Coordinates of C-alpha atoms in Angstrom, one line a residue:
X15 CA -222.2 -79.6 244.3
X16 CA -224.5 -78.1 246.9
X17 CA -226.5 -76.4 244.2
X18 CA -226.9 -79.7 242.3
X19 CA -228.1 -81.4 245.4
X20 CA -230.6 -78.6 246.0
X21 CA -231.8 -78.9 242.3
X22 CA -232.3 -82.6 242.8
X23 CA -234.2 -82.1 246.0
X24 CA -236.5 -79.5 244.5
X25 CA -236.7 -81.0 241.1
X26 CA -235.8 -77.8 239.4
X27 CA -232.9 -76.3 237.3
X28 CA -231.7 -73.3 239.3
X29 CA -228.7 -72.0 237.3
X30 CA -227.8 -71.7 233.6
X31 CA -224.7 -73.7 232.9
X32 CA -222.1 -73.2 230.3
X33 CA -218.3 -73.4 230.6
X34 CA -218.9 -71.0 233.6
X35 CA -221.7 -69.8 235.7
X36 CA -224.0 -67.8 233.4
X37 CA -226.8 -66.8 235.8
X38 CA -229.9 -68.1 237.4
X39 CA -232.9 -69.5 235.6
X40 CA -236.3 -67.9 236.3
X41 CA -237.0 -70.6 238.8
X42 CA -233.6 -70.0 240.3
X43 CA -234.3 -66.3 240.8
X44 CA -237.5 -67.2 242.7
X45 CA -235.7 -69.6 244.9
X46 CA -232.9 -67.1 245.5
X47 CA -235.4 -64.5 246.7
X48 CA -236.7 -67.1 249.2
X49 CA -233.2 -67.9 250.3
X50 CA -232.4 -64.3 250.9
X51 CA -235.6 -63.9 253.0
X52 CA -234.7 -67.0 255.0
X53 CA -231.2 -65.6 255.7
X54 CA -232.7 -62.2 256.7
X55 CA -235.1 -64.0 259.0
X56 CA -232.3 -66.0 260.6
X57 CA -230.3 -62.8 261.2
X58 CA -233.3 -61.2 262.7
X59 CA -233.9 -64.2 265.0
X60 CA -230.4 -64.0 266.3
X61 CA -230.7 -60.3 266.9
X62 CA -234.1 -60.8 268.6
X63 CA -232.6 -63.4 270.9
X64 CA -229.8 -61.1 271.9
X65 CA -232.2 -58.2 272.6
X66 CA -234.2 -60.5 274.9
X67 CA -231.0 -60.9 276.9
X68 CA -230.6 -57.1 277.0
X69 CA -227.9 -57.1 274.4
X70 CA -228.2 -54.6 271.4
X71 CA -226.2 -56.5 268.8
X72 CA -226.5 -57.4 265.2
X73 CA -226.8 -55.4 262.0
X74 CA -229.1 -52.4 261.4
X75 CA -230.0 -52.4 257.7
X76 CA -231.1 -49.0 256.4
X77 CA -232.3 -48.2 252.9
X78 CA -232.3 -44.6 251.7
X79 CA -233.2 -42.8 248.5
X80 CA -230.3 -40.8 247.0
X81 CA -230.1 -37.1 247.6
X82 CA -232.6 -36.3 250.3
X83 CA -232.2 -33.4 252.8
X84 CA -231.3 -35.9 255.5
X85 CA -227.8 -36.7 256.7
X86 CA -228.1 -40.3 257.8
X87 CA -224.7 -40.2 259.5
X88 CA -226.2 -38.0 262.3
X89 CA -228.7 -40.7 263.1
X90 CA -226.1 -43.5 262.8
X91 CA -223.5 -41.7 264.8
X92 CA -225.9 -41.2 267.7
X93 CA -226.8 -44.9 267.5
X94 CA -223.1 -46.0 267.6
X95 CA -222.7 -44.0 270.8
X96 CA -225.7 -45.7 272.4
X97 CA -225.2 -49.2 271.0
X98 CA -221.4 -49.8 270.5
X99 CA -221.8 -53.4 269.5
X100 CA -224.3 -52.7 266.7
X101 CA -223.1 -52.7 263.0
X102 CA -224.7 -50.8 260.1
X103 CA -225.4 -51.3 256.5
X104 CA -226.7 -48.3 254.4
X105 CA -228.1 -49.0 251.0
X106 CA -228.9 -46.5 248.2
X107 CA -232.3 -47.6 246.8
X108 CA -235.5 -46.4 245.2
X109 CA -238.6 -45.8 247.3
X110 CA -240.3 -48.9 245.9
X111 CA -237.2 -51.1 246.7
X112 CA -237.1 -49.6 250.3
X113 CA -240.8 -50.3 250.9
X114 CA -240.4 -53.9 249.6
X115 CA -237.3 -54.5 251.7
X116 CA -238.9 -53.1 254.9
X117 CA -242.1 -55.1 254.2
X118 CA -240.0 -58.3 253.9
X119 CA -237.9 -57.7 257.0
X120 CA -234.9 -57.5 254.7
X121 CA -234.4 -53.9 256.0
X122 CA -235.1 -52.7 259.5
X123 CA -235.8 -49.1 258.4
X124 CA -235.9 -47.0 255.3
X125 CA -235.9 -43.3 254.3
X126 CA -238.0 -42.8 251.2
X127 CA -240.6 -40.6 249.4
X128 CA -243.9 -41.3 250.9
X129 CA -246.0 -40.5 247.8
X130 CA -244.4 -43.6 246.1
X131 CA -245.4 -46.2 248.7
X132 CA -248.5 -47.6 250.5
X133 CA -248.1 -45.7 253.7
X134 CA -250.8 -47.8 255.5
X135 CA -248.2 -50.6 255.7
X136 CA -245.7 -48.6 257.8
X137 CA -245.1 -46.6 260.9
X138 CA -243.7 -43.3 259.7
X139 CA -241.6 -40.4 261.0
X140 CA -242.2 -37.4 258.8
X141 CA -238.9 -35.8 257.8
X142 CA -238.3 -32.3 256.5
X143 CA -239.0 -31.6 252.8
X144 CA -235.9 -31.7 250.5
X145 CA -234.6 -28.2 249.9
X146 CA -231.9 -27.6 247.3
X147 CA -228.9 -25.4 246.7
X148 CA -226.0 -25.2 244.2
X149 CA -223.0 -27.2 245.4
X150 CA -219.7 -25.9 244.1
X151 CA -216.0 -25.9 244.9
X152 CA -214.7 -22.4 245.8
X153 CA -211.4 -23.1 244.2
X154 CA -213.1 -23.2 240.8
X155 CA -216.3 -21.1 241.2
X156 CA -216.8 -17.9 243.3
X157 CA -220.4 -17.2 244.2
X158 CA -221.2 -14.0 246.1
X159 CA -225.0 -14.2 246.5
X160 CA -226.5 -15.7 249.6
X161 CA -229.4 -17.0 247.6
X162 CA -229.8 -18.0 243.9
X163 CA -232.7 -18.3 241.5
X164 CA -233.3 -21.0 238.9
X165 CA -232.3 -18.5 236.2
X166 CA -229.0 -17.8 237.9
X167 CA -228.1 -21.5 237.3
X168 CA -227.8 -20.9 233.5
X169 CA -224.4 -19.2 234.2
X170 CA -222.9 -22.5 235.5
X171 CA -221.9 -25.9 234.0
X172 CA -224.0 -28.5 235.8
X173 CA -223.8 -32.1 236.7
X174 CA -226.9 -34.3 237.1
X175 CA -228.0 -37.8 238.1
X176 CA -228.8 -40.0 235.1
X177 CA -232.2 -39.6 233.5
X178 CA -235.0 -41.7 235.0
X179 CA -234.0 -41.2 238.6
X180 CA -236.5 -39.4 240.9
X181 CA -234.2 -36.5 241.7
X182 CA -233.3 -35.9 238.1
X183 CA -237.0 -36.0 237.1
X184 CA -237.7 -33.3 239.6
X185 CA -234.7 -31.2 238.4
X186 CA -236.0 -31.3 234.8
X187 CA -239.5 -30.3 235.9
X188 CA -238.1 -27.4 237.9
X189 CA -236.0 -26.1 235.0
X190 CA -239.0 -26.5 232.6
X191 CA -241.3 -24.6 235.0
X192 CA -238.8 -21.8 235.1
X193 CA -238.6 -21.8 231.3
X194 CA -234.9 -22.3 231.1
X195 CA -232.5 -24.9 229.6
X196 CA -229.6 -25.8 231.9
X197 CA -226.0 -26.3 230.7
X198 CA -225.6 -30.0 231.5
X199 CA -221.9 -31.0 231.1
X200 CA -221.8 -34.2 233.2
X201 CA -224.1 -36.9 234.4
X202 CA -223.8 -40.1 236.4
X203 CA -225.9 -42.7 238.2
X204 CA -223.5 -42.2 241.2
X205 CA -223.7 -39.3 243.6
X206 CA -220.1 -40.0 244.5
X207 CA -218.9 -39.4 240.9
X208 CA -220.9 -36.2 240.7
X209 CA -219.2 -35.0 243.9
X210 CA -215.8 -35.9 242.3
X211 CA -216.8 -33.8 239.3
X212 CA -217.7 -30.9 241.5
X213 CA -214.4 -31.2 243.4
X214 CA -212.4 -31.3 240.2
X215 CA -214.1 -28.2 238.8
X216 CA -215.9 -29.9 235.9
X217 CA -219.2 -28.7 237.1
X218 CA -221.5 -27.5 239.9
X219 CA -224.5 -29.5 241.0
X220 CA -227.9 -28.9 242.4
X221 CA -227.9 -30.8 245.7
X222 CA -230.0 -31.1 248.8
X223 CA -229.3 -28.8 251.8
X224 CA -228.6 -30.3 255.2
X225 CA -227.4 -33.7 254.1
X226 CA -223.7 -33.2 254.9
X227 CA -222.3 -32.9 251.4
X228 CA -220.7 -29.5 251.9
X229 CA -218.9 -30.9 254.9
X230 CA -217.0 -33.4 252.8
X231 CA -214.5 -30.9 251.7
X232 CA -213.3 -27.6 253.2
X233 CA -213.6 -25.9 249.8
X234 CA -217.2 -27.0 249.2
X235 CA -220.0 -24.5 249.6
X236 CA -223.7 -24.8 248.9
X237 CA -225.8 -21.7 248.1
X238 CA -229.6 -22.1 248.6
X239 CA -231.9 -21.8 245.6
X240 CA -235.1 -19.8 246.1
X241 CA -238.3 -21.9 245.8
X242 CA -236.3 -25.0 245.2
X243 CA -238.1 -27.8 247.1
X244 CA -239.1 -31.3 246.3
X245 CA -242.7 -31.3 247.3
X246 CA -242.9 -35.1 247.7
X247 CA -243.0 -35.8 251.4
X248 CA -240.1 -37.9 252.8
X249 CA -240.1 -40.1 255.9
X250 CA -238.4 -42.8 257.9
X251 CA -240.5 -46.0 257.7
X252 CA -240.7 -49.2 259.8
X253 CA -242.8 -52.3 259.0
X254 CA -246.2 -52.2 260.8
X255 CA -247.3 -55.8 260.4
X256 CA -246.0 -58.3 263.0
X257 CA -243.4 -59.6 263.4
X258 CA -241.5 -56.4 263.8
X259 CA -237.9 -56.8 264.9
X260 CA -237.1 -55.4 268.3
X261 CA -234.0 -53.9 266.8
X262 CA -236.1 -52.0 264.3
X263 CA -238.5 -50.8 267.0
X264 CA -235.7 -49.7 269.3
X265 CA -233.9 -47.7 266.6
X266 CA -237.2 -46.3 265.3
X267 CA -238.0 -45.0 268.8
X268 CA -234.6 -43.5 269.0
X269 CA -235.1 -41.8 265.6
X270 CA -238.4 -40.3 266.9
X271 CA -236.5 -38.6 269.7
X272 CA -233.7 -37.4 267.4
X273 CA -235.9 -36.0 264.7
X274 CA -238.4 -34.5 267.2
X275 CA -235.5 -32.7 268.8
X276 CA -234.4 -31.4 265.4
X277 CA -237.9 -30.0 264.8
X278 CA -237.9 -28.2 268.1
X279 CA -234.5 -26.8 267.5

């Protein structure tokens, strides 16, 4: 009934009706985008008011590209210790989606590839380049070298992200540059399912170093691959144009201290 009332007020048909809800009309999709922006603005206003009273409460919304050499839980864990009343939402998104969400104040912060966005719109903390290794389960595969080459990977069944994703495109380019054809036995658009496949012994997987994956299981090990870097720069971004939420600014400042300390270490 509320949707019908809104349709009458706006003079638009917002949803496709059949025997059940069938989706939004093109006009409905545009109105839905505005409604989400308004809800995000309302949440931001509430958090801003709390911060003015000295209370760090609300929700920190963070977007992140899949499979970067950054463990977001290190950042989030430190924030939870400092701001116990803050809650967190972490979204797996493309760089373009992250830039759009941060620009619209639908995300406070984002971790994305900087070559895919207009960097003039954001304040940026440069993060380490993504370096890669071969993730495997030692119950199924025993690797003795401390370092692998791309040619060594032909000896192992491999799992990959679905074609079309940024990380998969880089993998294909790297194998092509090395002049080899990998043995791909498994692919998925879900990192979690690839991890499950590694754990079950279906495959190994080329994964980023330093993002916490090997800590998920006591039998996981990741062996670095020589000259295996994603050259695209990666960074933590925050909206530059005002209004910038105080919550985003506070957590961005904390991130500067955290990642600066990591560089010095």
